[in-house]
XYZ file of C-alpha atoms in Angstrom:
311
model
C -4.148 86.894 119.846
C -3.469 87.231 116.135
C -4.655 84.953 113.338
C -1.581 82.743 113.802
C -2.523 81.979 117.386
C 0.205 84.092 119.007
C -0.568 86.188 122.069
C 0.191 89.667 120.788
C 0.232 91.290 124.250
C 2.592 88.801 125.925
C 6.060 90.400 126.295
C 7.772 87.064 125.810
C 6.649 87.137 122.166
C 7.976 90.629 121.466
C 11.041 90.328 119.195
C 12.345 93.570 120.710
C 12.556 91.987 124.185
C 15.928 90.372 124.873
C 15.579 86.598 125.212
C 11.986 86.545 123.977
C 10.723 83.248 122.563
C 8.108 83.393 119.785
C 6.049 80.499 121.125
C 2.482 80.381 122.399
C 0.824 77.972 124.812
C -2.952 77.895 124.850
C -5.967 75.684 124.147
C -8.082 76.000 121.034
C -11.317 74.014 121.089
C -13.101 73.534 117.769
C -10.967 76.327 116.362
C -11.804 78.787 119.161
C -9.063 79.955 121.596
C -10.156 79.357 125.198
C -9.039 81.270 128.286
C -8.709 78.638 130.986
C -9.382 78.947 134.709
C -9.193 75.938 136.948
C -7.561 73.854 139.642
C -5.897 70.529 140.351
C -8.011 67.596 141.520
C -6.442 65.254 144.062
C -8.093 62.146 145.558
C -11.287 63.409 147.165
C -11.204 60.987 150.083
C -8.450 59.057 151.843
C -10.234 55.769 151.109
C -11.116 55.626 147.378
C -14.270 53.562 147.932
C -15.671 56.492 149.941
C -15.590 58.695 146.846
C -19.249 58.342 145.962
C -21.045 59.943 143.050
C -22.506 62.448 145.525
C -19.009 63.455 146.703
C -17.842 63.829 143.105
C -20.854 65.883 142.030
C -20.568 68.183 145.051
C -16.920 68.949 144.324
C -17.449 69.478 140.595
C -20.494 71.663 141.199
C -18.299 73.871 143.391
C -15.837 74.137 140.494
C -18.639 75.219 138.183
C -19.864 77.805 140.664
C -16.309 79.167 140.830
C -16.394 79.606 137.011
C -13.661 77.014 136.455
C -13.519 75.437 133.011
C -10.442 73.160 133.264
C -9.519 70.647 135.959
C -6.173 68.905 136.068
C -6.286 65.330 137.367
C -3.065 65.417 139.374
C -0.526 62.690 138.604
C 0.341 62.015 142.240
C -3.112 60.660 142.963
C -5.356 58.238 141.092
C -7.549 57.898 138.015
C -11.014 59.032 139.005
C -14.220 56.967 138.746
C -16.434 57.107 135.681
C -18.875 59.496 137.385
C -16.183 62.187 137.479
C -15.708 62.159 133.714
C -19.431 61.835 133.012
C -20.161 64.983 135.028
C -17.431 66.908 133.185
C -18.813 65.738 129.827
C -22.308 66.887 130.738
C -21.312 70.263 132.195
C -18.590 71.424 129.831
C -15.573 71.084 132.131
C -12.341 70.240 130.316
C -9.905 67.739 131.818
C -6.129 67.797 131.805
C -5.454 64.102 132.518
C -2.118 63.209 134.104
C -0.827 59.665 133.959
C -0.244 58.448 137.508
C 3.501 58.936 137.802
C 4.727 61.545 140.241
C 7.929 63.024 141.616
C 10.079 59.909 141.407
C 12.606 58.113 139.230
C 11.111 55.168 137.338
C 13.345 52.441 135.832
C 13.286 51.400 132.173
C 13.650 47.626 132.507
C 11.357 45.556 130.238
C 9.028 44.532 133.087
C 8.486 48.161 134.096
C 7.912 49.323 130.536
C 5.369 46.529 130.002
C 3.624 47.542 133.233
C 3.487 51.157 132.040
C 2.151 50.115 128.634
C -0.644 48.024 130.150
C -1.681 50.684 132.677
C -1.781 53.510 130.159
C -3.537 51.405 127.518
C -6.225 50.410 130.005
C -6.820 53.978 131.155
C -6.655 55.472 127.652
C -9.255 52.980 126.430
C -11.450 53.856 129.419
C -11.120 57.638 129.242
C -10.048 58.889 125.826
C -13.531 58.746 124.331
C -14.789 61.339 126.826
C -15.134 64.709 125.071
C -14.069 66.421 128.296
C -10.564 64.904 128.197
C -8.707 67.686 126.423
C -5.186 66.301 126.735
C -2.984 63.719 128.367
C 0.082 64.568 130.428
C 2.816 62.023 131.117
C 3.391 62.691 134.820
C 3.579 65.139 137.692
C 6.902 66.942 138.300
C 9.321 64.338 136.988
C 11.105 66.913 134.841
C 11.046 69.322 137.774
C 12.529 66.646 140.060
C 15.666 66.774 137.908
C 16.405 70.097 139.644
C 15.441 69.295 143.252
C 18.503 70.045 145.425
C 17.774 67.106 147.756
C 17.391 64.627 144.885
C 20.980 63.445 145.128
C 20.374 60.163 143.301
C 19.199 61.974 140.174
C 21.710 64.791 140.420
C 24.597 62.313 140.591
C 23.238 60.193 137.711
C 21.866 62.787 135.286
C 22.467 60.815 132.111
C 20.806 57.713 133.541
C 17.812 59.766 134.701
C 17.355 61.405 131.301
C 17.681 58.078 129.468
C 15.249 56.309 131.803
C 12.829 59.206 131.688
C 12.732 59.507 127.921
C 12.174 55.767 127.487
C 9.299 55.861 129.970
C 7.667 58.986 128.580
C 7.888 57.702 125.022
C 6.185 54.481 126.175
C 3.362 56.470 127.803
C 2.912 58.598 124.694
C 2.911 55.625 122.300
C 0.297 53.785 124.372
C -1.996 56.828 124.380
C -1.514 57.515 120.685
C -2.196 53.894 119.786
C -5.606 54.128 121.436
C -6.387 57.601 120.096
C -3.894 59.042 117.572
C -5.488 62.495 117.798
C -4.877 62.825 121.553
C -2.907 65.896 122.596
C 0.079 64.902 124.726
C 2.502 66.857 126.892
C 5.334 65.118 128.683
C 5.032 66.512 132.206
C 3.689 69.226 134.458
C 5.616 71.438 134.470
C 7.556 71.105 131.236
C 9.515 73.280 128.839
C 7.736 71.568 125.971
C 8.690 69.374 123.055
C 11.421 70.003 120.521
C 10.326 67.061 118.367
C 6.710 65.889 118.306
C 6.065 63.611 115.342
C 4.407 60.200 114.970
C 7.892 58.683 114.835
C 9.712 60.588 117.570
C 9.255 62.694 120.689
C 12.031 64.724 122.296
C 11.670 67.371 124.979
C 13.480 70.617 125.750
C 15.683 70.327 128.836
C 16.836 73.281 130.937
C 15.685 75.415 133.845
C 12.129 74.206 134.330
C 10.817 77.497 135.779
C 11.740 79.493 132.675
C 8.470 81.323 131.976
C 9.300 81.678 128.268
C 8.465 78.020 127.630
C 5.666 75.559 128.329
C 4.072 75.394 131.772
C 5.359 76.198 135.248
C 4.521 75.442 138.872
C 4.539 78.320 141.348
C 5.142 77.928 145.085
C 6.656 80.929 146.841
C 5.894 80.591 150.539
C 7.722 83.787 151.520
C 5.481 85.842 149.232
C 2.125 87.273 150.232
C -0.448 84.740 149.024
C -2.898 87.571 148.280
C -0.468 89.640 146.212
C -1.023 88.859 142.531
C 2.343 90.439 141.718
C 4.117 87.426 143.240
C 2.766 85.145 140.525
C 4.933 84.514 137.450
C 4.017 86.015 134.073
C 4.148 82.545 132.561
C 2.403 81.218 129.473
C 0.633 78.514 131.470
C 0.615 77.777 135.221
C -0.494 74.229 136.055
C 0.084 74.376 139.823
C 0.237 77.156 142.379
C -0.861 77.864 145.879
C -0.367 77.766 149.613
C -1.517 75.115 152.046
C -4.496 75.905 154.268
C -6.459 74.276 157.045
C -9.569 72.262 156.104
C -13.082 73.290 156.993
C -13.989 73.119 160.696
C -16.592 70.455 159.851
C -13.818 68.246 158.478
C -11.638 68.630 161.554
C -14.583 68.177 163.926
C -15.105 64.628 162.682
C -11.651 63.593 163.904
C -10.608 66.115 166.577
C -11.995 67.759 169.700
C -12.273 71.509 169.101
C -11.753 72.523 172.748
C -8.478 70.634 173.112
C -7.035 69.828 169.688
C -7.434 72.958 167.574
C -4.808 75.205 169.116
C -1.938 76.527 167.021
C 0.966 74.113 167.463
C -1.214 71.602 169.328
C 0.268 68.070 168.975
C -2.946 66.609 167.539
C -3.264 69.515 165.122
C 0.324 68.958 164.004
C -0.228 65.203 163.709
C -3.247 65.664 161.456
C -1.181 67.819 159.108
C 1.349 65.383 157.669
C 3.423 68.175 156.125
C 6.466 68.631 158.382
C 6.849 72.049 160.020
C 4.077 73.696 158.020
C 2.695 75.760 160.903
C 5.317 78.504 160.440
C 4.081 78.894 156.858
C 0.531 79.441 158.118
C 1.629 81.895 160.787
C 3.807 83.826 158.381
C 0.882 84.339 155.988
C -1.493 85.230 158.845
C 1.036 87.712 160.189
C 1.139 89.574 156.889
C -2.526 90.504 157.347
C -3.368 90.221 161.056
C -1.828 91.135 164.385
C -1.292 87.728 166.021
C -0.872 86.848 169.696
C 2.822 86.804 170.583
C 2.628 83.250 171.907
C 1.544 82.026 168.491
C 4.770 83.118 166.850
C 7.369 84.217 169.383
C 10.160 84.390 166.813
C 10.620 86.661 163.839
C 8.477 85.029 161.101
C 11.114 85.240 158.379
C 13.775 83.822 160.688
C 11.553 80.863 161.549
C 10.580 80.352 157.896
C 14.234 80.256 156.893
C 14.652 77.034 158.872
C 11.628 75.308 157.308
C 11.712 72.836 154.458
C 9.842 74.871 151.845
C 10.016 72.221 149.143
């Protein structure tokens, strides 16, 4: 990184590379550039009241032991209890705080905008004073949802979606900035970033959301080897990535009978995993590294994967 804050080794900044964009995307804390390593935090229990301070501390301690220094509070979940933010303050974990809007189209009628204003104001007043809260993000995947092939409502009403979205995101940003004008704000995860970011106005860059030259990206490539680092994008910032996995045996044992319920494709096993037709994804990844029993996956893995909903 040079003295202007540009990553000198990133090919996307090289003016000799066709299509390169001379933009950087990184965190600088107290004037010091920080290399970030972290994960997304979803609700820790199905029933929020079961998320005790002990549960929170156990999870965050695991993040520390994994040398993570940034956790993203995912916008499809909930705002975490005070103990979560207190632990991060005390142990030097930074927080990327999403507002709780995720993967949907929100209207811009006055009642909705007032509801948004009140929710964000309440949460910004509760959380913005924490030194661990490094930035606020407007939502999870709303800008990405603009491109979902099965999102026919949005795809057939693009202008309405963009108008509604911008009104909502500007409301979120204004509420946060009113509480703490110095708060860093990004519109969504992922996002191609802002074209205009002033006290008076905020306008974002629209276009292919997975363009690694801009902003942040999400990476889910289920037909790639999850252990092959070469499958990951050379993006400036990756705010989501991964493959689904089974929980710990101790977690399953509390709700299932190992001798009868744990088999591959077992009805109870499938019921406990609410993601439709996810077993082929597991078997495909296993098959890249292990020789599996034929009865586990009688078909060609890629053929079976091609019929799955990989969204």
